[in-house]
Coordinates of C-alpha atoms and ligand atoms in Angstrom, one line a residue:
Chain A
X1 CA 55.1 -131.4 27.0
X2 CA 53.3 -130.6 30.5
X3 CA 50.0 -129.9 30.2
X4 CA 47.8 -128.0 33.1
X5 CA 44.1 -127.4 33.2
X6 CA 44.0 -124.0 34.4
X7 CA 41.7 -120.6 33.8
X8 CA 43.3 -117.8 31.3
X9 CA 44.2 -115.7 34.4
X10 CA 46.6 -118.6 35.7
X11 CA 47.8 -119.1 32.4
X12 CA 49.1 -115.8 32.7
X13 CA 50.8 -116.2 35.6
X14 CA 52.3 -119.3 35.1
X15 CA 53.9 -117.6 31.7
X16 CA 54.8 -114.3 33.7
X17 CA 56.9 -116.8 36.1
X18 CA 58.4 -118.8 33.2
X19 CA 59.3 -115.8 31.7
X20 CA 61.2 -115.1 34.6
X21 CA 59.6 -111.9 35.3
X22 CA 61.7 -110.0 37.9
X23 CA 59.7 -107.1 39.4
X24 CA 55.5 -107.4 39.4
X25 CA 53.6 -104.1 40.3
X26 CA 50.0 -104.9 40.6
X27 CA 46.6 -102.9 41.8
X28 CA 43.5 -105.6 42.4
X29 CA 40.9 -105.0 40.0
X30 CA 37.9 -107.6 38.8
X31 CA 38.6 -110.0 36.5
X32 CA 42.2 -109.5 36.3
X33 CA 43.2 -110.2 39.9
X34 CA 43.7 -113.9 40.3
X35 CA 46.7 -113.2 38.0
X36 CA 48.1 -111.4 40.5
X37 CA 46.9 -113.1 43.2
X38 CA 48.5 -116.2 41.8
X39 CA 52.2 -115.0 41.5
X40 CA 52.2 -113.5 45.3
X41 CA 51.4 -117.4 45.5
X42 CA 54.4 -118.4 43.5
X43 CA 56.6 -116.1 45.6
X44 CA 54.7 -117.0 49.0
X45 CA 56.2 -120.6 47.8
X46 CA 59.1 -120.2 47.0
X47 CA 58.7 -121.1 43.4
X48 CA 59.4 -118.0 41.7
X49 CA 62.0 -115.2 42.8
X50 CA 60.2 -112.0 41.9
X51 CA 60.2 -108.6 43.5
X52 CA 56.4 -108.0 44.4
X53 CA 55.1 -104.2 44.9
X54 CA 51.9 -104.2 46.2
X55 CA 50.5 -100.6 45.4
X56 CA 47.9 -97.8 46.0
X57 CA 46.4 -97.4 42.4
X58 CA 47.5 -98.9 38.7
X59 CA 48.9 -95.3 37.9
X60 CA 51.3 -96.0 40.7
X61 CA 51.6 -100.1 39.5
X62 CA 52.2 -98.9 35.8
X63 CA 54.8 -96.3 37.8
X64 CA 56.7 -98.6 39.8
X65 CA 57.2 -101.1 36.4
X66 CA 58.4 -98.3 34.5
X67 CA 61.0 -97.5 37.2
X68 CA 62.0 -101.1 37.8
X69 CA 62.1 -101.6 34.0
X70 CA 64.2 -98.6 33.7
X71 CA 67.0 -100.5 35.6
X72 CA 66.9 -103.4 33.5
X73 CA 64.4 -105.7 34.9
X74 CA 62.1 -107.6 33.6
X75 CA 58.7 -106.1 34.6
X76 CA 55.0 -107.3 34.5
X77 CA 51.4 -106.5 35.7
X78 CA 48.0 -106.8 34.8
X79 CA 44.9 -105.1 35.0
X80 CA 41.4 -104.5 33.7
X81 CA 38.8 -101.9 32.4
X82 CA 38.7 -98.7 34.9
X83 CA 42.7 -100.0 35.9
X84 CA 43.8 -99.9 32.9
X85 CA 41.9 -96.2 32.1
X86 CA 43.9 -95.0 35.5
X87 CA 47.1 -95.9 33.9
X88 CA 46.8 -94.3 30.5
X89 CA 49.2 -91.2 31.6
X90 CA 51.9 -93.5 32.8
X91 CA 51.4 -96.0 29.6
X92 CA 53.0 -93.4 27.4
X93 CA 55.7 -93.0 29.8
X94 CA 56.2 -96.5 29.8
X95 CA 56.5 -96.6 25.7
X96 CA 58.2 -92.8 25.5
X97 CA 61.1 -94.1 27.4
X98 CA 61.0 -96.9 25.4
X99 CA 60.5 -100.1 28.1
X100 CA 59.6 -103.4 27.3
X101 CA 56.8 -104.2 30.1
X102 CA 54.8 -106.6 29.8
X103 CA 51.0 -106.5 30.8
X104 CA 47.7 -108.6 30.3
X105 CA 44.9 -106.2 30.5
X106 CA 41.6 -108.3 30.9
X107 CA 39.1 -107.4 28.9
X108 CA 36.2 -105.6 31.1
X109 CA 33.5 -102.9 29.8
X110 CA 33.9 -99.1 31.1
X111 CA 31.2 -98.2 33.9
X112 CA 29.0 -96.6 33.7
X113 CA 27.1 -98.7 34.2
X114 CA 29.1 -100.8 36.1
X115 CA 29.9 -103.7 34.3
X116 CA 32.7 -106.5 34.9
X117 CA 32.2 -108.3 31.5
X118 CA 34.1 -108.7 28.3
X119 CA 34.2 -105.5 25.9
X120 CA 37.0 -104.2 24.3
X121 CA 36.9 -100.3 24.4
X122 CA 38.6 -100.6 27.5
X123 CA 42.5 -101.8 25.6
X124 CA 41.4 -100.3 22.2
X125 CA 41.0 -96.8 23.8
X126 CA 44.4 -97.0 24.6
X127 CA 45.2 -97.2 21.0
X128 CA 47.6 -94.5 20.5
X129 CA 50.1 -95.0 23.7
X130 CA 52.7 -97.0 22.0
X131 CA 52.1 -100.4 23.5
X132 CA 52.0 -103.0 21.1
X133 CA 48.5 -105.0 21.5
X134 CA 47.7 -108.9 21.2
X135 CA 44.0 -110.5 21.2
X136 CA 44.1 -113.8 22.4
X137 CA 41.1 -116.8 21.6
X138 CA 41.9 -119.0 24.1
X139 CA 43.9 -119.8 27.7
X140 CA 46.7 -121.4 25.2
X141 CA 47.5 -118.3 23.4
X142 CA 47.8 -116.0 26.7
X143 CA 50.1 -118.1 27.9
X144 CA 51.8 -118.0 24.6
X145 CA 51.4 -114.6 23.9
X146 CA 53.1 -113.5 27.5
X147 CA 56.2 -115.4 26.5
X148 CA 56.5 -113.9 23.3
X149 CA 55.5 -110.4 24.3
X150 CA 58.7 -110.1 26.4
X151 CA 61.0 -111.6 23.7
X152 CA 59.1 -109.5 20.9
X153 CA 59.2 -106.3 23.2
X154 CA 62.9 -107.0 24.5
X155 CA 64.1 -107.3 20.8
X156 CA 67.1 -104.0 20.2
X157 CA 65.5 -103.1 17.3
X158 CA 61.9 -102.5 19.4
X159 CA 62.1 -101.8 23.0
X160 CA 58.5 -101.0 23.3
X161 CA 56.0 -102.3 25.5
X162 CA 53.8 -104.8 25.1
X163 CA 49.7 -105.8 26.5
X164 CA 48.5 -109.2 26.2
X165 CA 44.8 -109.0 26.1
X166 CA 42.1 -111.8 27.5
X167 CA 38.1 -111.9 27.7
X168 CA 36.7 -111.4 30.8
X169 CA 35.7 -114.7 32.6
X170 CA 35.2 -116.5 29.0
X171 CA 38.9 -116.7 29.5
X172 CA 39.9 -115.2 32.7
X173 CA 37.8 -117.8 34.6
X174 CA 37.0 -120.5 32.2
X175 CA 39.6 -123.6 32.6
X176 CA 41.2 -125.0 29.3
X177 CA 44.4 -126.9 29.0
X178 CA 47.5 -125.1 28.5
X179 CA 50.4 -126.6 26.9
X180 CA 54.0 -125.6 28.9
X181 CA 57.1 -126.1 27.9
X182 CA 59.7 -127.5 29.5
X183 CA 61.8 -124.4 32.0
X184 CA 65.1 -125.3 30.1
X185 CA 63.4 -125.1 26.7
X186 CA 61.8 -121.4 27.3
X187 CA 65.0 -119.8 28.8
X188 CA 66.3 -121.0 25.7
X189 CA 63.5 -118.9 23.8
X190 CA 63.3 -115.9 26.1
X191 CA 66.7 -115.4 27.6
X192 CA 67.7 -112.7 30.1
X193 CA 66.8 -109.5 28.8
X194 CA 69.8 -106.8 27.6
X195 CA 68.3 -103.4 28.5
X196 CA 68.8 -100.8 25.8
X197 CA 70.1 -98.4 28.8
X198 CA 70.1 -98.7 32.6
X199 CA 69.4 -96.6 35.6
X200 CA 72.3 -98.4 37.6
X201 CA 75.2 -97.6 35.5
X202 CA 76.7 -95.6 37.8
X203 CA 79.8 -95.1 36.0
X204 CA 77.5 -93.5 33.3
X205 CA 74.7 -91.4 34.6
X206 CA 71.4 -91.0 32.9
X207 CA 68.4 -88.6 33.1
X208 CA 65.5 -90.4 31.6
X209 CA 62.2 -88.2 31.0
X210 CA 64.2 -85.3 30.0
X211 CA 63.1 -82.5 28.3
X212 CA 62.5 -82.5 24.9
X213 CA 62.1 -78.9 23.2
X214 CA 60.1 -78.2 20.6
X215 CA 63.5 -79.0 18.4
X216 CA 63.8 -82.3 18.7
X217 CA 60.6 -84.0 20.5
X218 CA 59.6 -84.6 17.1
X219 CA 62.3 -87.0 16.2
X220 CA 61.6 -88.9 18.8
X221 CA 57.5 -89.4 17.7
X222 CA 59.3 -90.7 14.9
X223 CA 61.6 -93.3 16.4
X224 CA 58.8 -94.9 18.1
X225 CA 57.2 -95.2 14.8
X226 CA 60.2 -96.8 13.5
X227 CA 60.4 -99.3 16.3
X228 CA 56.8 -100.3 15.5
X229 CA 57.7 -101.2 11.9
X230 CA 60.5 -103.1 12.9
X231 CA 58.0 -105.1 15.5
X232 CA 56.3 -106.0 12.4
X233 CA 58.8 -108.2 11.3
X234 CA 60.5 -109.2 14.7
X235 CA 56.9 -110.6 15.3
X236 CA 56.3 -112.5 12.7
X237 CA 60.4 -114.0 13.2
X238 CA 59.2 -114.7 16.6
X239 CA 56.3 -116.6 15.8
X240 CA 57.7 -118.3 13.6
X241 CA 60.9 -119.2 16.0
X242 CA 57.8 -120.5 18.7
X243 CA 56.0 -122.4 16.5
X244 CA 59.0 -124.2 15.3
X245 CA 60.3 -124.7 19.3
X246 CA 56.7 -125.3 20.7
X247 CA 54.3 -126.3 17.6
X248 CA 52.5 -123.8 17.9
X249 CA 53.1 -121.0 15.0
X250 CA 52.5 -117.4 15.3
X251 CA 54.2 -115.9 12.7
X252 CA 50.9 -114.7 11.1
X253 CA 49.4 -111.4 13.0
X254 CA 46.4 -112.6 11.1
X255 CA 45.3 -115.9 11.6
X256 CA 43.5 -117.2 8.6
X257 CA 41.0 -120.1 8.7
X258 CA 39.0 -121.7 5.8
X259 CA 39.8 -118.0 3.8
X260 CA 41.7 -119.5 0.4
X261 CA 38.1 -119.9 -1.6
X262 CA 36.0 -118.0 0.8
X263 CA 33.3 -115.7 -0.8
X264 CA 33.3 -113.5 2.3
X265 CA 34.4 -113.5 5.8
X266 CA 34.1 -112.7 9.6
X267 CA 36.8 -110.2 11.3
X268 CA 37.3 -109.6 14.7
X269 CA 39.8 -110.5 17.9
X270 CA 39.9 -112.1 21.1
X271 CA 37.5 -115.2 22.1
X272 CA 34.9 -114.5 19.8
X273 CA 36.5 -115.3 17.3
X274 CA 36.8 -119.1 18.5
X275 CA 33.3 -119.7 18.2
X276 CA 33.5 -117.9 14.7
X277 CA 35.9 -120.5 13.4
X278 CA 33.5 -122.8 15.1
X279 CA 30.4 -121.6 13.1
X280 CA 32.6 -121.6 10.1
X281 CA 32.5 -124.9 10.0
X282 CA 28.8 -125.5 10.4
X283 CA 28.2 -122.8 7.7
X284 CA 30.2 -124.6 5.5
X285 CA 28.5 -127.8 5.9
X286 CA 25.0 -125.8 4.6
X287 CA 27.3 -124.5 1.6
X288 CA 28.8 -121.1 2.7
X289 CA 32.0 -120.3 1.6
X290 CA 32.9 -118.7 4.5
X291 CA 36.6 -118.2 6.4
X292 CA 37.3 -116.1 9.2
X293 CA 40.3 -113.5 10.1
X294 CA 41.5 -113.3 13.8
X295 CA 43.2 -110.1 14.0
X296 CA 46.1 -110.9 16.4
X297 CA 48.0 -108.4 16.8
X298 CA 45.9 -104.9 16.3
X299 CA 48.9 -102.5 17.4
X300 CA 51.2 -102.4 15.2
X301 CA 48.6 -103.2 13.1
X302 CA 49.2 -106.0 9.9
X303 CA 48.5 -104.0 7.2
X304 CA 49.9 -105.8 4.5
X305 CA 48.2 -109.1 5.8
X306 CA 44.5 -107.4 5.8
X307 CA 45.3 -105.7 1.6
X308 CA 46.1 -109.6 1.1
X309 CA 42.9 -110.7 2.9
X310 CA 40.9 -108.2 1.2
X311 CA 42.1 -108.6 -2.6
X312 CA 40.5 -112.1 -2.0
X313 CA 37.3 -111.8 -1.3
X314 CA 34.1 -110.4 -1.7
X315 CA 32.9 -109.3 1.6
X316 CA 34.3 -108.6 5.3
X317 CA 32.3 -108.8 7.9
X318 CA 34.0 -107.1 10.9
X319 CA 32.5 -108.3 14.5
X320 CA 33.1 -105.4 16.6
X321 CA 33.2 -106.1 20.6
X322 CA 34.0 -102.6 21.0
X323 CA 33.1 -99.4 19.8
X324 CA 33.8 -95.4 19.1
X325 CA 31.6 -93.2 20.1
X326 CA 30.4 -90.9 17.3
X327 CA 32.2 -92.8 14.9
X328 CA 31.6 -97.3 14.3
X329 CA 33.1 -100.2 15.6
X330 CA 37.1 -99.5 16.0
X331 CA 38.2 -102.5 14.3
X332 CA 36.1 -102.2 11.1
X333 CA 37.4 -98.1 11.0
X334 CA 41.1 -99.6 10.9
X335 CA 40.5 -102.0 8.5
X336 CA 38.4 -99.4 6.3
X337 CA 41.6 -97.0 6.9
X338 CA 44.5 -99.3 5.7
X339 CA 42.0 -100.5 2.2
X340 CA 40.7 -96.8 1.2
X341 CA 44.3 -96.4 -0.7
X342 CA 44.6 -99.8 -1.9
X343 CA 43.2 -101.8 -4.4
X344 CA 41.4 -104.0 -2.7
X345 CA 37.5 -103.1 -1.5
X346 CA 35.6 -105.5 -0.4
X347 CA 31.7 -104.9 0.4
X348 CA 32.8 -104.3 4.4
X349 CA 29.9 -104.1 7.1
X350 CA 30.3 -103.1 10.9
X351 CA 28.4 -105.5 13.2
X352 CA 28.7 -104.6 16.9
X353 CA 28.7 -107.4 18.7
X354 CA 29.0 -108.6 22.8
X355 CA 29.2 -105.3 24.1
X356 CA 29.4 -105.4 28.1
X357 CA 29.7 -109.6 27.5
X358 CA 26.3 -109.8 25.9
X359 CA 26.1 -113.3 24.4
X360 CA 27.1 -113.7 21.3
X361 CA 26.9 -117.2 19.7
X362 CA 27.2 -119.5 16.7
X363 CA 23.6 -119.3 16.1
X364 CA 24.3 -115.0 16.2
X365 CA 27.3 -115.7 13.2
X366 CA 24.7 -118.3 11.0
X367 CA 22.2 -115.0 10.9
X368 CA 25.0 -112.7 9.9
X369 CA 26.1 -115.0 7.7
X370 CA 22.8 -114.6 5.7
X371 CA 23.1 -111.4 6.1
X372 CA 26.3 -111.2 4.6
X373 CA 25.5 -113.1 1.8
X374 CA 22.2 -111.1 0.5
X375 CA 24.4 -108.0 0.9
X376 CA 27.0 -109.2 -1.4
X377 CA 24.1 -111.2 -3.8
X378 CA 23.0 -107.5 -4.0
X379 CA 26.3 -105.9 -4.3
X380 CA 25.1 -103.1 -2.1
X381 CA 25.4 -102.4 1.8
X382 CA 21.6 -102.2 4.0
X383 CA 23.5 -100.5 6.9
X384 CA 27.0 -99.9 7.2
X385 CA 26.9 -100.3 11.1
X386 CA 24.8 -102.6 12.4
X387 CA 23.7 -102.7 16.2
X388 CA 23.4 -106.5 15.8
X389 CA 21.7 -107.5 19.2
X390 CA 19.6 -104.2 19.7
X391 CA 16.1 -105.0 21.1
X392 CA 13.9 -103.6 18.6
Chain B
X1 CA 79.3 -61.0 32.2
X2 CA 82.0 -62.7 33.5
X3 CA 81.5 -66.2 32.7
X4 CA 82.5 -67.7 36.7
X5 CA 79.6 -65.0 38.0
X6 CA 77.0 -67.1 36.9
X7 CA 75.0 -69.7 39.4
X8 CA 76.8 -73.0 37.7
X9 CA 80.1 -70.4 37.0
X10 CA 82.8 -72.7 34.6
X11 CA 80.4 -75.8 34.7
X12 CA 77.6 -73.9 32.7
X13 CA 80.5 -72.3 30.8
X14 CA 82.0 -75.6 29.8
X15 CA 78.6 -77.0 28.8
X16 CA 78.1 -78.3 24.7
X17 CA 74.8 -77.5 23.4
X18 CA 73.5 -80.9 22.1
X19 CA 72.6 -80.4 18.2
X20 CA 71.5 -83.7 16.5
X21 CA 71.2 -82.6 12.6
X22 CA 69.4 -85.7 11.5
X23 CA 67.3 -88.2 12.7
X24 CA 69.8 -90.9 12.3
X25 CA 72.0 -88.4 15.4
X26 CA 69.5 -89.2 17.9
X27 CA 69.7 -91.3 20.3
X28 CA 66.9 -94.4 20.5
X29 CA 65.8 -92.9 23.8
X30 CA 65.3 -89.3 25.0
X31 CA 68.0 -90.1 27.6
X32 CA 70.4 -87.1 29.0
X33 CA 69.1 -84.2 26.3
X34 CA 71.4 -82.2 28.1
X35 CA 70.4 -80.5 31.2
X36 CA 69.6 -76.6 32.4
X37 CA 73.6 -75.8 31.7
X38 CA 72.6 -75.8 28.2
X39 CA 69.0 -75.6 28.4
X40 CA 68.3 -72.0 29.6
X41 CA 65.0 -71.3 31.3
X42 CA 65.2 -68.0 31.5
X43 CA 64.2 -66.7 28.2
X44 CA 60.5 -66.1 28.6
X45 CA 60.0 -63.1 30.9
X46 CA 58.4 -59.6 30.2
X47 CA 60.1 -57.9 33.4
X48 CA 63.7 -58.5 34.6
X49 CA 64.9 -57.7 38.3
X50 CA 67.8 -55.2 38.8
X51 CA 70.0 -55.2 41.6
X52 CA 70.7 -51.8 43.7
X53 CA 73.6 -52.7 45.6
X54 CA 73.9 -49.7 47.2
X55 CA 70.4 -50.6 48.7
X56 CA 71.4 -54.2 49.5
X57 CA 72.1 -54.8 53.1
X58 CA 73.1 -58.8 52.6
X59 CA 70.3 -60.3 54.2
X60 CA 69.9 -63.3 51.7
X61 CA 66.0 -63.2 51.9
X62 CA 66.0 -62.5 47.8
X63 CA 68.2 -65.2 47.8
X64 CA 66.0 -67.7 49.9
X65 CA 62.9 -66.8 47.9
X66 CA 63.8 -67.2 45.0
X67 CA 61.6 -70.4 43.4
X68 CA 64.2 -70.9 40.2
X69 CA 66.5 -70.3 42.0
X70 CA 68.2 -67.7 39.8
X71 CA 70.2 -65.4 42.5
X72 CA 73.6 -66.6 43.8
X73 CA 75.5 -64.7 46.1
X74 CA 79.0 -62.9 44.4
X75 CA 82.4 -63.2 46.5
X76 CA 81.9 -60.0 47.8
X77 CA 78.8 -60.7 49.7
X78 CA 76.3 -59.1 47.5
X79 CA 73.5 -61.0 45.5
X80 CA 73.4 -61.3 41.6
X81 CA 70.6 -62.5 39.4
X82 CA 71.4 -65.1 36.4
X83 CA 69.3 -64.1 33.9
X84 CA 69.5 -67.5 32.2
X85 CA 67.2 -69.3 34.4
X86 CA 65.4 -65.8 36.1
X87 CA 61.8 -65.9 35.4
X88 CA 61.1 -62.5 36.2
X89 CA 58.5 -63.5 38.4
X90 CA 59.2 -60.9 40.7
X91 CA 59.3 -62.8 44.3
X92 CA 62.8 -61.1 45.0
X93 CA 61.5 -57.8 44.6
X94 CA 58.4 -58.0 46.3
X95 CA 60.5 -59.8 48.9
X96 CA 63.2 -57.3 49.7
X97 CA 62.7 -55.4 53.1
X98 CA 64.8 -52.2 51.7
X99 CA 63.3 -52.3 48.0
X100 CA 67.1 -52.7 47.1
X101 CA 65.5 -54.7 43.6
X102 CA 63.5 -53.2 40.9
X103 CA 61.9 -54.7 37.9
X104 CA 61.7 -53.5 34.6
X105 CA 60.3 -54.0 31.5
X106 CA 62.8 -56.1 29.8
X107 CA 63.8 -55.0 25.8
X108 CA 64.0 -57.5 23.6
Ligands
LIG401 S1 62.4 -62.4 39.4 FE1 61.8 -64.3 40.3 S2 63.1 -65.8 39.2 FE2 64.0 -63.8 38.8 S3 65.5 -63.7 40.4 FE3 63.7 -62.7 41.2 S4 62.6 -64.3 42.3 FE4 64.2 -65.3 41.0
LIG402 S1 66.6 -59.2 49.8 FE1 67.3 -57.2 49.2 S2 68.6 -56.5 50.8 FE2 68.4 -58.7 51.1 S3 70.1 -59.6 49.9 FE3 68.4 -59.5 48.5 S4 68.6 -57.6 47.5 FE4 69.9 -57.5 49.3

């Protein structure tokens, strides 16, 4: 299979244009804009035939997707931090009139103070717009990721939108390889998309963004809901279909390493959670028996995965690159949510981590690792939430 | 009323009232939930305008001023307020150079 050394930025690119994206709408924004910078290049080419609207604000790029979308095409865009905070109206419009866009949203902290490194408040504060959301470790998986996104998103049963979402610079601008299929073998995956309804029917004329009275809005709430389920399983089928095309399986939302006979083990998404699995392995060598979870997909969330998780072990230690103000880490208050009716309750502790691309590294995991294990040798929590790099 | 001395006349007339019992009724998408034939707008007012034709001298400006707009002019010339989409904002009176429309308080 081709292989190309490129950043996580260009791996997006490269997948938006195998995807056959039709119609980009795209605002500049740090560190998300050599994606886009990179398509006009495709198009400037030759190499990719995709309508391009350059625009005045993401509001207006989430705007212009939504209407191209609406007419069947396959849209895309990316953004980043404040961007993607501008867009929030238009991101439920985008999943109320149920369109399957596809965007990577580059993980940036929210200013102030100004800040153009990795934390995740900015995608997890758009929780509750309907978008479907997936973490990826590495350049590999946001190529992979894109391409499933749109077949995942495109599915009949789902028709919901879908953000891909990459670290700031420790993807974004870091170079890895990044396996690509073969053209012929991905239309095969993601063929043309058949819209669930389209603006240019003319023989049957639509009204989308109609009104919806008090009677029947509700329904509607509901239906999204539904399609979410159903992406729970059209995921895990599609994973499952690109592992067994590419080698490469997804059809876990939860990626599991080293958990079958772990004691306890370390949550989280996105990059960090590469350098987890790789002080997994070092803690294991000095007798831990430690695994780690990366939460791939956190919208719709795997609930059933995480009760399985949990039954099996003693501890959870949930890194937290993110965080709710007034409340913990959001990760660790999901994860708390889905157990409290279950069976399954592990000793769980919050650890915020990396906030605003603080460092966070294997030697940072060994010393929560310890931590971790007096806790459960105890059987009792010091501190539920734990400011982990705070200068004291 | 007669049903053709409306704004939309047979249209709004001919219009079905979309009624979706369960769930499983609905369309995936809120697509085409019918539009202001069968939604009526006009059900929220305290104050209703009433028409003095007698004071009316045709010169439309109700008509133009209307924001809805809710007043359509009648065969014979004169202006007529469809009280399905009136407001009862109370432009068209305020508006009229011989006072030929009133508002009242409307009983419900
Ligand atoms: S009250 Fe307002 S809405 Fe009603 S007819 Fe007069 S101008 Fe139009
Ligand atoms: S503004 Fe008054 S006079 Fe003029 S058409 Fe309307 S009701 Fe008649």
């Amino acid at each position: 299979m081709p292989k190309k050394v490129v950043s996580g930025n260009y791996a997006a690119a490269y997948a938006a244009k195998h995807a056959r994206v039709e119609v980009v709408a795209a605002y500049p924004i740090t560190p998300q804009t050599s994606i886009i910078e990179k398509i006009a290049e495709f198009i400037a080419n030759g190499e990719a035939e995709i309508q391009y609207v350059p625009v005045e604000s993401e509001h207006s790029a989430m705007a212009a997707c939504i209407g191209a979308s609406a007419t069947g095409a396959r849209a895309f865009t990316a953004t980043s931090a404040q961007g993607l905070a501008l867009m929030h109206e238009m991101l439920h419009w985008a999943s109320g009139a149920r369109l399957p866009i596809v965007m990577v949203n580059v993980n940036r902290a929210m200013a102030p103070p100004w800040s153009v490194w990795d934390d995740q408040t900015d995608s997890l504060a758009q929780r509750d717009t309907g978008w479907m959301q997936f973490y990826a470790e590495n350049n590999q998986e946001v190529y992979d990721g894109v391409l499933m996104a749109f077949k995942v998103a495109e599915h009949r049963k789902v028709n919901l939108p879908v953000m891909i979402i990459e670290s700031a610079f420790i993807l974004s601008h870091t170079y890895d390889i990044v396996d690509m299929p073969p053209q012929e073998e991905i239309d095969e995956f993601l063929p043309p998309r058949e819209p669930l309804y389209t603006l240019t029917d003319f023989d049957n004329p639509i009204a989308v963004g109609a009104l919806g009275t008090p009677a029947d809005y509700y329904e509607f709430r509901y239906k999204i809901e539904k399609a979410m389920e159903e992406a729970r399983r059209v995921i895990k089928e599609v994973g499952k279909e690109f592992g067994e095309k590419f080698r490469r399986d997804y059809s876990q939302m939860i990626e599991l390493y080293k958990t079958d006979d772990a004691e306890f083990i370390f949550m989280g998404m996105g990059s960090l959670m590469g350098t987890v699995k790789e002080a997994v392995d070092l803690l294991r060598k000095e007798g831990y028996k430690v695994g780690a979870a990366k939460v791939r997909w956190f919208r719709p969330f795997p609930k059933e995965e995480l009760y399985k998780l949990a039954k099996n072990v003693e501890g959870i230690a949930v890194l937290d690159r993110n965080f709710s103000f007034g409340q913990e880490g959001i990760l660790f208050n999901e994860a708390k949510g889905v157990l409290y009716n279950t069976d399954a309750h592990p000793i769980m502790k919050n650890y915020i981590v990396g906030l605003g691309g603080r460092d966070f590294t294997v030697s940072d995991i060994k010393t929560i690792a310890k931590n971790m294990k007096e806790i459960i040798e105890r059987g009792k929590l010091d501190r539920e939430i734990e400011w982990y790099h705070l200068k004291r | 009323m007669n049903t053709l001395n409306t704004l939309f006349g047979e249209k709004k007339a001919k219009a079905k009232k979309l009624v979706f019992k369960s769930v499983d009724e609905y369309p995936e998408v809120p697509l085409t939930l019918g539009t202001t034939l069968i939604n009526f707008t006009g059900d929220w007012r305290t104050f209703i305008p009433i028409v003095d034709e007698s004071k009316c001298v045709k010169c439309y400006i109700c008509w133009k001023f209307c924001p809805e707009p809710a007043i359509y002019i009648k065969e014979d010339g004169y202006v007529a307020i469809d009280y399905d989409y009136c407001k009862g904002c109370g432009i068209c009176a305020n508006e009229c150079p011989t006072k030929a429309i009133t508002m009242v308080r409307e009983e419900k």
